[in-house]
Coordinates of C-alpha atoms and ligand atoms in Angstrom, one line a residue:
X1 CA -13.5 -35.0 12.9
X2 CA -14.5 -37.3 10.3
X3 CA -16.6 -39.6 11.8
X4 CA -16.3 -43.4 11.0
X5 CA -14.9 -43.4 7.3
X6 CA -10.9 -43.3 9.5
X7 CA -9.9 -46.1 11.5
X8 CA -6.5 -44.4 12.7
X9 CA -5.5 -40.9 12.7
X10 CA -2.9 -38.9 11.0
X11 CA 1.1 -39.4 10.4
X12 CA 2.5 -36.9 12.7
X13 CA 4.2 -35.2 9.7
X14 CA 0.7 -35.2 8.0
X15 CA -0.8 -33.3 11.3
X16 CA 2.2 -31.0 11.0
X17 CA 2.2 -30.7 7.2
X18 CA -2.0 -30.0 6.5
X19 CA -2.2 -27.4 10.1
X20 CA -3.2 -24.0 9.4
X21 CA -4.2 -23.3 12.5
X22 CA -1.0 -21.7 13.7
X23 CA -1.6 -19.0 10.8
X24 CA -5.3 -18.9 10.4
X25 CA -6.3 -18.6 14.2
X26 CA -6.2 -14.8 13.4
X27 CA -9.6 -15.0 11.1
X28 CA -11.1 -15.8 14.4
X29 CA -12.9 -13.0 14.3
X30 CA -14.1 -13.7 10.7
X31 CA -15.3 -17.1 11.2
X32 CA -16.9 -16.2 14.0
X33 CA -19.1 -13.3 12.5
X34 CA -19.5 -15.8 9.3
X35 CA -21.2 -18.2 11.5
X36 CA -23.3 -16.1 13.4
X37 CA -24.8 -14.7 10.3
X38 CA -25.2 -18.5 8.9
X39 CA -26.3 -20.1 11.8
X40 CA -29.1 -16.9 12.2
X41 CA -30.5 -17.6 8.5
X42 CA -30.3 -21.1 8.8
X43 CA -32.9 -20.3 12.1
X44 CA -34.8 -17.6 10.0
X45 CA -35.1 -20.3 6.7
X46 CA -37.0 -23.1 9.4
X47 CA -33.7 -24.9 8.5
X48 CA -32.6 -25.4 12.4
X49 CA -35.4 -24.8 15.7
X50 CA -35.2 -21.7 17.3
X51 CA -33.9 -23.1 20.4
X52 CA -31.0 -24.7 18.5
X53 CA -29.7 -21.3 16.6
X54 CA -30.2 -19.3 20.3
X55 CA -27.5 -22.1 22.3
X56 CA -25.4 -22.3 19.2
X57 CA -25.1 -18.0 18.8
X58 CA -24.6 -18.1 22.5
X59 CA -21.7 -20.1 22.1
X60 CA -20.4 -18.5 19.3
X61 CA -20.0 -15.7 21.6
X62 CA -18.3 -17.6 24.4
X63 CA -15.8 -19.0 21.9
X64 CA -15.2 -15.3 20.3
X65 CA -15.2 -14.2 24.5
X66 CA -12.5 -17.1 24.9
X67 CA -10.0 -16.1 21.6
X68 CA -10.2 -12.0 22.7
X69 CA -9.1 -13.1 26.2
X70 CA -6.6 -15.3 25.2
X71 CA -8.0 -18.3 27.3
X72 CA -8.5 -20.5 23.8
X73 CA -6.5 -23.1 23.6
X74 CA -5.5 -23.9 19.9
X75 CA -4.8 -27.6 18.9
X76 CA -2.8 -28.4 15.9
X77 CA -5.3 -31.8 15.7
X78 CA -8.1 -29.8 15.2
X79 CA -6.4 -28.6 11.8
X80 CA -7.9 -25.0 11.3
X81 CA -9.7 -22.1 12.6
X82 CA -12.9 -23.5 11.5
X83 CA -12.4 -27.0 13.3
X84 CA -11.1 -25.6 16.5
X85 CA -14.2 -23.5 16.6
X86 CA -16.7 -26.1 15.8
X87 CA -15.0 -28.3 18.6
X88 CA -14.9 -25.7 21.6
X89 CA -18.5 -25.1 20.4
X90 CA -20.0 -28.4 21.1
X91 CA -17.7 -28.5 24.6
X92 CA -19.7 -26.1 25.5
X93 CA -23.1 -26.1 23.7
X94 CA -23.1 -30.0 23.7
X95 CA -24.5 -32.1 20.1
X96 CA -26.8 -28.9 19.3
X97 CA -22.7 -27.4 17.7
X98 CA -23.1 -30.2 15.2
X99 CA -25.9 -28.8 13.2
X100 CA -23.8 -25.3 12.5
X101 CA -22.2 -27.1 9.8
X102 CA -25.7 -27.9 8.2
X103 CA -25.8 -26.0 4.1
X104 CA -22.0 -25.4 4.1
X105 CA -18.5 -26.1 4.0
X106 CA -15.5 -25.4 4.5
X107 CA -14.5 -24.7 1.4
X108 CA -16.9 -21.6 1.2
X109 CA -16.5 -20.8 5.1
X110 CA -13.0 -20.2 3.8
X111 CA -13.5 -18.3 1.3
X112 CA -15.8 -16.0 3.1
X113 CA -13.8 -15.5 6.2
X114 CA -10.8 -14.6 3.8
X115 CA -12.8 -12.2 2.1
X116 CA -13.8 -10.8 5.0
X117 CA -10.4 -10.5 6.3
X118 CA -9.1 -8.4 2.8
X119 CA -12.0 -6.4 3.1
X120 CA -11.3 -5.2 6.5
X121 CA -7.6 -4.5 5.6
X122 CA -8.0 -3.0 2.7
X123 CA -10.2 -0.7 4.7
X124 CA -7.5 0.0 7.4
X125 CA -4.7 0.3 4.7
X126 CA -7.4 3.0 2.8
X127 CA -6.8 5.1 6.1
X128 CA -3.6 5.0 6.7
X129 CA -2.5 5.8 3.4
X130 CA -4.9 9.1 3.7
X131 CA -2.8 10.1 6.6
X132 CA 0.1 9.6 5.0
X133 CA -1.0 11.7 2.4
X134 CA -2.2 14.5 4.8
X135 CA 1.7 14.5 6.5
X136 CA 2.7 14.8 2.6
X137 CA 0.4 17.7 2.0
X138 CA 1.3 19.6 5.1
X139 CA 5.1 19.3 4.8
X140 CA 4.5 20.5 0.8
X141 CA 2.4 22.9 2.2
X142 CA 5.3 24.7 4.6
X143 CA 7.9 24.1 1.3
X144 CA 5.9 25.3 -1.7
X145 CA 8.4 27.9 -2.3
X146 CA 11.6 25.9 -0.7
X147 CA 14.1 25.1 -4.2
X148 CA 15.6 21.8 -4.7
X149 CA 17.1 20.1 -7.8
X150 CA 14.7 18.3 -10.0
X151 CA 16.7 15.1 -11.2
X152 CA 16.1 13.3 -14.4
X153 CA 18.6 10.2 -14.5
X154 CA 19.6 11.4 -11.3
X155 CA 21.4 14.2 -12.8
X156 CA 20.6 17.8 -12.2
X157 CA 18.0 18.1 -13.9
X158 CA 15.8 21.5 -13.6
X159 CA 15.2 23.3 -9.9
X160 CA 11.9 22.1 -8.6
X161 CA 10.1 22.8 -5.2
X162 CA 10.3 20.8 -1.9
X163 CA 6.7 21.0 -1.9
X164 CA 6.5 19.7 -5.4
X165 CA 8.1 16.7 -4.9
X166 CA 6.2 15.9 -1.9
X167 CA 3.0 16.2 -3.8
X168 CA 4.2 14.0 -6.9
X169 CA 3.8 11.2 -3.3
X170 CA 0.5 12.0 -3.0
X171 CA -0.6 11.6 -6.2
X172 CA 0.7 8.3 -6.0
X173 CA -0.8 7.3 -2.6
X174 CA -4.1 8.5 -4.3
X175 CA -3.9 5.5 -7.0
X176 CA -2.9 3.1 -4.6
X177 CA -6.1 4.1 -2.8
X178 CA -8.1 4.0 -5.6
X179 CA -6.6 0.3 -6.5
X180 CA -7.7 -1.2 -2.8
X181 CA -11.2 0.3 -3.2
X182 CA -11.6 -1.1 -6.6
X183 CA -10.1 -4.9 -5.4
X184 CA -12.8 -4.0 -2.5
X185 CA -15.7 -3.4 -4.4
X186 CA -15.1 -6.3 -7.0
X187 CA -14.3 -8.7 -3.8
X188 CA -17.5 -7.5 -1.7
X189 CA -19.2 -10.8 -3.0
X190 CA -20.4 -13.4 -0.3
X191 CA -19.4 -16.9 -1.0
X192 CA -20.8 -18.7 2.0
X193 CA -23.9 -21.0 0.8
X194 CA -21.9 -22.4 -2.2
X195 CA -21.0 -25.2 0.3
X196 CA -18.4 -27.3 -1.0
X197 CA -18.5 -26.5 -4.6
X198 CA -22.3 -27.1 -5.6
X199 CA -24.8 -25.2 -3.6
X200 CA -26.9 -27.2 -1.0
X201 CA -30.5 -28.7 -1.5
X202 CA -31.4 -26.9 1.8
X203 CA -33.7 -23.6 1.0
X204 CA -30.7 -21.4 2.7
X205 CA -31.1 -17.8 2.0
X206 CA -27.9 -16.6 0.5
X207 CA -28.9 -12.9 0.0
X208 CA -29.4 -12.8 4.0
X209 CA -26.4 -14.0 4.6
X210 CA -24.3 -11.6 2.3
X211 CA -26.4 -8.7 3.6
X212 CA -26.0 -9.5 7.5
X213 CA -22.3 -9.3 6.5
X214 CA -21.6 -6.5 5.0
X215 CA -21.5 -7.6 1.0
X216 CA -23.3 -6.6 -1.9
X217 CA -24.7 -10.1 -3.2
X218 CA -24.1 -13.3 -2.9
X219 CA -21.3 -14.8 -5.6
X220 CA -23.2 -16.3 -8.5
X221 CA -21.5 -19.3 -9.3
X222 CA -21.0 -21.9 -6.6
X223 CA -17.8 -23.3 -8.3
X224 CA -15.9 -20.1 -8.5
X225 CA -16.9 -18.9 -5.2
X226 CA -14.8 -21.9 -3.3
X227 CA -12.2 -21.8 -6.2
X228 CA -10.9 -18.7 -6.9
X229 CA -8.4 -16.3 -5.0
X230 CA -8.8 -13.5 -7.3
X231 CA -9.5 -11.1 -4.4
X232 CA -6.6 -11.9 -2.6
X233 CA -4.3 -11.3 -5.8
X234 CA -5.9 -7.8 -6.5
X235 CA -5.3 -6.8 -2.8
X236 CA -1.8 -8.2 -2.7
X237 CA -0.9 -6.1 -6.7
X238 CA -2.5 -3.0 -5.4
X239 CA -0.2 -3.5 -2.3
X240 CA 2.9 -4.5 -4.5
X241 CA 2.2 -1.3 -6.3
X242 CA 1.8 0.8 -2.9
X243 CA 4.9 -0.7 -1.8
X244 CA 7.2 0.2 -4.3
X245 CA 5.7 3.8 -4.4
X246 CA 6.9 3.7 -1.0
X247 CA 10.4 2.2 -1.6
X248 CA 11.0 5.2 -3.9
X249 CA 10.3 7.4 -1.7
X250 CA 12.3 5.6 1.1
X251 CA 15.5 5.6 -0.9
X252 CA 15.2 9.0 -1.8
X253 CA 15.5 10.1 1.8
X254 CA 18.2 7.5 1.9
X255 CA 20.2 9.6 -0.5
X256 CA 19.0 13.1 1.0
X257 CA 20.1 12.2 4.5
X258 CA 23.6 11.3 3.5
X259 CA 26.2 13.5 4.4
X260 CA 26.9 14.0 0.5
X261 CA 23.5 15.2 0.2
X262 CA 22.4 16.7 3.1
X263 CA 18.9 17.7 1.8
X264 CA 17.1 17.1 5.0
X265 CA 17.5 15.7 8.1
X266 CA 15.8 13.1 10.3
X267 CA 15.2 13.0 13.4
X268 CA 16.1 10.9 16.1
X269 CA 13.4 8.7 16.3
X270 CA 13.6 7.8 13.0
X271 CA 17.7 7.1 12.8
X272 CA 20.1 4.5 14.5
X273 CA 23.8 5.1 15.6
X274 CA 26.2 2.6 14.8
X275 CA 28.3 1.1 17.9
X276 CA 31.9 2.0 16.2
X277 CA 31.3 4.9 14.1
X278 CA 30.4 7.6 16.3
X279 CA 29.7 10.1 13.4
X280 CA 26.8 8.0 12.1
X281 CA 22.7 8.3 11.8
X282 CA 21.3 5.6 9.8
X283 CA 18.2 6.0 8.3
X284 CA 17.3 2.2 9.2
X285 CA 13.4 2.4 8.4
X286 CA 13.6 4.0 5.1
X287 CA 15.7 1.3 4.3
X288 CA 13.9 -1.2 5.9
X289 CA 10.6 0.9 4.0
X290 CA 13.0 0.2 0.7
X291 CA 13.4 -3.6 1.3
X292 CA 10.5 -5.1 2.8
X293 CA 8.9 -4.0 -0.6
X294 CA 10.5 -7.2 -1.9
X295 CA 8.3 -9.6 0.8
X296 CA 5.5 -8.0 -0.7
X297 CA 6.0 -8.6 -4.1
X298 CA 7.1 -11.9 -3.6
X299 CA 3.8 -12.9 -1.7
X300 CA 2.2 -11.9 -4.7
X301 CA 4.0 -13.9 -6.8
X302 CA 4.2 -16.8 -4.5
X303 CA 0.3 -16.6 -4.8
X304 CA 0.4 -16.4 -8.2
X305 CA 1.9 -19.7 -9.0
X306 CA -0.1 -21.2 -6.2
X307 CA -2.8 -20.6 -8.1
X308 CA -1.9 -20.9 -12.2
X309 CA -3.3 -24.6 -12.8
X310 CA -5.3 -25.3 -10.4
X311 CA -8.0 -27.7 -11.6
X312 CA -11.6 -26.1 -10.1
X313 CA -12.6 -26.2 -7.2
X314 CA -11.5 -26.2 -4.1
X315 CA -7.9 -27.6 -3.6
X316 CA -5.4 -27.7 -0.4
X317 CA -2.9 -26.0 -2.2
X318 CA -5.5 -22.9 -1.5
X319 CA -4.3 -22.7 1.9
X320 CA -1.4 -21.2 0.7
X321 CA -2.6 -17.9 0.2
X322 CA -2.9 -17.2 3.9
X323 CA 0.6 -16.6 4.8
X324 CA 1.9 -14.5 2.5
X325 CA -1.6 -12.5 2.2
X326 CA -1.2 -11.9 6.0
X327 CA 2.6 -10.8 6.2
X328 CA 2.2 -8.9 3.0
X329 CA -1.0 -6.5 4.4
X330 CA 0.6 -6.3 7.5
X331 CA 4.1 -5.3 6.2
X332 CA 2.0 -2.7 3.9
X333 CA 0.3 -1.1 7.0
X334 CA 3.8 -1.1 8.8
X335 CA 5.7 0.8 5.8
X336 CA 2.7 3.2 5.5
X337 CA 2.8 4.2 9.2
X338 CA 6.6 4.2 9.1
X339 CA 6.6 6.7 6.3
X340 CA 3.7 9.0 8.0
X341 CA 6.3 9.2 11.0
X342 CA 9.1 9.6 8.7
X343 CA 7.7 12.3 6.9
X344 CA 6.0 14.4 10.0
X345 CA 10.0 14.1 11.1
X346 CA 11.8 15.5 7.9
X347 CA 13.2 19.0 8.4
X348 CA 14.3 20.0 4.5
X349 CA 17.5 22.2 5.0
X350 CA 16.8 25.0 2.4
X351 CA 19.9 26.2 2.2
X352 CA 21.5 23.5 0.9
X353 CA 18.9 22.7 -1.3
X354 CA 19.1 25.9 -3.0
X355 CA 22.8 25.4 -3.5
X356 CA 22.2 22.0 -5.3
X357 CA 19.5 23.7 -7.0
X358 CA 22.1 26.2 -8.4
X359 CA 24.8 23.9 -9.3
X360 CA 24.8 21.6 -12.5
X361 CA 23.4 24.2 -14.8
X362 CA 19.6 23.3 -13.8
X363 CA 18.2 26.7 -15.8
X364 CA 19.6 26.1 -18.9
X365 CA 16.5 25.2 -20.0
X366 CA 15.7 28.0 -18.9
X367 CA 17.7 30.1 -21.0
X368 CA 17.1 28.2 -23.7
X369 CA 13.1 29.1 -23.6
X370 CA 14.2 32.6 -22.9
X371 CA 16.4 32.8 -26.8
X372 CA 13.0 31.1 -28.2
X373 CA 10.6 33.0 -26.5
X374 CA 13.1 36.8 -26.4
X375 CA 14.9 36.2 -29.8
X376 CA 12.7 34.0 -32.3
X377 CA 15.4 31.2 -32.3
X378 CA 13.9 27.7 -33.1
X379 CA 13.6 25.5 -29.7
X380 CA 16.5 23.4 -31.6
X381 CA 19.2 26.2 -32.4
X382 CA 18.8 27.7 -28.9
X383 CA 19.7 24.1 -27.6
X384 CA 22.7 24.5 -29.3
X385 CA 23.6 28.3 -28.3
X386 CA 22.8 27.0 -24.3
X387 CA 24.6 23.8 -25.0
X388 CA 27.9 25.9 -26.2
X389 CA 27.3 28.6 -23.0
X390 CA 27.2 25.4 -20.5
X391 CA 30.5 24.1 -21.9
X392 CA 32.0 27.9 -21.9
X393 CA 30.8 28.0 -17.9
X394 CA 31.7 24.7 -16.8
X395 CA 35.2 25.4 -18.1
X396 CA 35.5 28.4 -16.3
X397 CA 34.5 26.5 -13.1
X398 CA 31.3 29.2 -12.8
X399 CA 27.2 29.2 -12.8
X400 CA 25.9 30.5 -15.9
X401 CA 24.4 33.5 -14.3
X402 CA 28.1 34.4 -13.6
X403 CA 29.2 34.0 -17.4
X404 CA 29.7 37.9 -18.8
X405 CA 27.7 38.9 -20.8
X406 CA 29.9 39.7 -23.4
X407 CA 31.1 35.6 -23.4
X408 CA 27.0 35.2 -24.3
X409 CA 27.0 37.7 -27.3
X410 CA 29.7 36.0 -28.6
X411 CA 28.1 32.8 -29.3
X412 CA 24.6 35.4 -30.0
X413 CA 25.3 38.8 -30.1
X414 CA 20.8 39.7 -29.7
X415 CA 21.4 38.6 -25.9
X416 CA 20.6 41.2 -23.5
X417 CA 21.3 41.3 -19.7
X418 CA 17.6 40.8 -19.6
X419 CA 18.8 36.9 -19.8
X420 CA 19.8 36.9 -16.2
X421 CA 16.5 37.2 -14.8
X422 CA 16.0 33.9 -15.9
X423 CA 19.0 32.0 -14.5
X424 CA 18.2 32.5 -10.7
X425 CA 16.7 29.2 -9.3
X426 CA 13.7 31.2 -7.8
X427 CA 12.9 32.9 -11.3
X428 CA 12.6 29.5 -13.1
X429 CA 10.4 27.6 -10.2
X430 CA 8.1 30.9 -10.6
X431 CA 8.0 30.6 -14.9
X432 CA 6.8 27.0 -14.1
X433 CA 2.7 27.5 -14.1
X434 CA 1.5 25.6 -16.9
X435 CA -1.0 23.3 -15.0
X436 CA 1.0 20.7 -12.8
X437 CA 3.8 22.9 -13.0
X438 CA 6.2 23.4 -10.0
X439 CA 5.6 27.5 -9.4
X440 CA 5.2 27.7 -5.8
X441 CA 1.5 29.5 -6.1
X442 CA 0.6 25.7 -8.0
X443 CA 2.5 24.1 -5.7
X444 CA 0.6 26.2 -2.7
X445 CA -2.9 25.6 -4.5
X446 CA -2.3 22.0 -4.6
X447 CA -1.2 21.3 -1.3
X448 CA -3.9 23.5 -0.6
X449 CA -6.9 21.8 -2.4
X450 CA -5.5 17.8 -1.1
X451 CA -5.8 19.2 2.7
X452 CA -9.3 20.2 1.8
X453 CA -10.3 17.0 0.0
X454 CA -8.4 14.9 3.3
X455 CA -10.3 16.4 5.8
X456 CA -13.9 16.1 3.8
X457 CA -13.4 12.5 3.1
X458 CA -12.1 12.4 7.5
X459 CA -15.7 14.0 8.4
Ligands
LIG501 N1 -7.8 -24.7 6.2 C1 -8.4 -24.9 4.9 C2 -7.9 -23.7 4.0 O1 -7.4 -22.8 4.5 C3 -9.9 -24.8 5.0 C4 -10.6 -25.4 3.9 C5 -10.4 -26.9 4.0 N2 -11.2 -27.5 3.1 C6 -11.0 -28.8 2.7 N3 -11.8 -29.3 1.8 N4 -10.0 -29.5 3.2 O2 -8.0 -23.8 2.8

């Protein structure tokens, strides 16, 4: 591969140690569509004869023909994807192959068929976090009304809707799309032309090229375009972030599906058995959802300190970022598709979410606004008075819609029996409508408007 400058060829640990083919054989496809579009501009610029660029794209398309059918044979001598391309290309082209190479480099065919390969995930992980989403929205939709505890600390907190909770998901899942379109756009760049860091002295025409791929420009700077890995870092934090959206959720219904919980249920596709304990469902891929969040913040660190001191440009240490990249997206569109089966699968149990909902004095709060807003009390002092009831209940063992009336007066005689409207469950979810807030008709509205805004963007 490199001509006369070598006398002998590699240490076998220096084959095995520089390969990337056994990882980067998957941006086939990439390189492939790269150097079509190169290889037609180079034809177009009078850079290579006509006859030249029509055996060498007809061969491109044997190769791509070869890798779809699985009949390629990859070598670990020939290095890399682009190498074992080149090589099959002059078997069967003959010496036209050679002039492909002509105005570039690996070092930007690299970069380009990497960017091409985020872009195209991203893409794919935009989708399948919108269907996620729309399972969300659904399930909210059918729970808008159904109580549950709201949990600060993981304490009881204040009763919320199924449906609400749901939604707070797809909020989330609408950030973590916005993040991979913005790593997207700012990667939609085309680096090929830059060659190996300088440019070339050939008139290539970089705008075609970019164009004919799908990018917005050509990069500006021939330095940074072989050099950097930016791209790959923005996609791999917007996926970090995704992911541990998703862990949260997982571990939630972790703790809903336990027996102490019993919030909702999963279904069989979605549990395991265990071979001694005959009782047992095991919500294996939420917990698998929960962990493999840590592979994908680790490839972004990993990547990270690949990159912090590298000199510019191009250096080997580059290669690096294909691994981790790769399992990371991948693991990413596996959690997301877990979670969209998951969720079309969950079956609240209502019942005994109202119950929790009931239990650990969750309106207090409640009565609390209700001696501000009723009785005039400053915010602060009807803290206390509520504070004082919940101690009186909890000693008595009861809810406290079930204190007397006479055991409120006590502590503030201007109580009415009015206050019990306010200490059902379903009463405080309904007072909830400032904007965001969990009354089911929000809740119903919300679910509402993100199935209407899923479906335009599907059309
Ligand atoms: N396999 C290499 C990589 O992934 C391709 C670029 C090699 N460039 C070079 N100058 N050795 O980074």
């Amino acid at each position: 591969m490199w001509g006369g400058r070598f006398a002998s060829g590699p240490a076998e640990i220096m084959e095995e140690i520089n390969a990337s083919i056994g990882f980067d054989k998957r941006l086939a496809p990439q390189d492939i569509r790269g150097s079509l579009a190169h290889v037609a501009m180079l034809g177009k610029a009078g850079i290579l004869p006509a006859e030249d660029v029509a055996k060498i794209e007809a061969g491109l398309k044997t190769v791509r023909d070869e890798i779809e059918a699985g009949s390629f044979e990859f070598r670990r001598e020939l290095e890399d994807i682009h190498m074992s391309v080149e090589s099959r290309l002059r078997e069967i082209v003959g010496p036209a192959a050679g002039r492909l190479h002509t105005a570039r480099s690996r070092n930007d065919q690299v970069a380009t068929d990497m960017r091409l390969w985020v872009r195209d995930t991203l893409d794919a992980l935009d989708g399948q976090a919108a269907d996620l989403q729309q399972a969300l929205a659904e399930l909210a939709l059918t729970h808008a009304g159904t109580v549950m505890p709201g949990f600060t600390h993981l304490q009881s907190a204040q009763p919320v809707t199924f449906g609400h909770h749901l939604l707070a998901y797809v909020e989330m899942l609408a950030r973590d799309r916005g993040r991979f379109r913005d790593a997207r756009a700012r990667l939609n760049e085309c680096p090929l032309g830059a060659a190996a860091l300088a440019g070339t002295s050939f008139p290539i025409d970089r705008h075609a090229t970019a164009a004919s791929l799908g990018f917005d420009r050509p990069t500006a700077n021939s330095l940074d375009s072989v050099a950097d890995r930016d791209f790959a870092l923005e996609a791999l934090s917007a996926a970090a972030i995704a992911a541990v959206h998703l862990s949260r959720f997982a571990e939630e219904i972790v703790v809903w599906t336990s027996a102490q919980f019993g919030f909702v249920r999963l279904s069989d596709r979605f549990t395991t058995g265990s071979s001694i304990m005959p009782q047992k469902r095991n919500p294996d891929a939420a917990e698998l959802v929960r962990a493999k969040s840590g592979r994908i913040i680790g490839a972004l660190s990993g990547l990270l300190i690949v990159m912090k001191g590298l000199p510019l440009a191009y250096s080997k240490d580059m290669q690096e970022d294909k691994e981790g990249t790769f399992d990371a997206l991948q693991t990413l569109s596996l959690c997301l598709a877990a979670m969209a089966g998951m969720v079309r699968d969950l079956e609240p149990v209502p019942e005994v979410l109202k119950v929790a909902a009931c239990s650990g004095y969750a309106t207090a709060t409640d009565l609390a606004d209700w001696l501000v807003r009723e009785l005039g009390l400053p915010f602060r002092d009807a803290h206390h008075v509520t504070g004082r009831l919940v101690g009186e209940a909890s000693s008595r063992g009861i809810g406290l819609e079930a204190l007397p009336l006479a055991v409120m007066q006590a502590e503030e005689p201007r109580i009415t029996d009015a206050v019990f409207a306010v200490l059902g469950v379903e009463n405080s979810v309904r007072s909830r409508t400032s904007y965001g807030g969990t009354a089911p008709d929000n809740v119903r509205a919300q679910a509402e408007g993100w199935l209407k805004r899923l479906a335009g963007e599907a059309a």
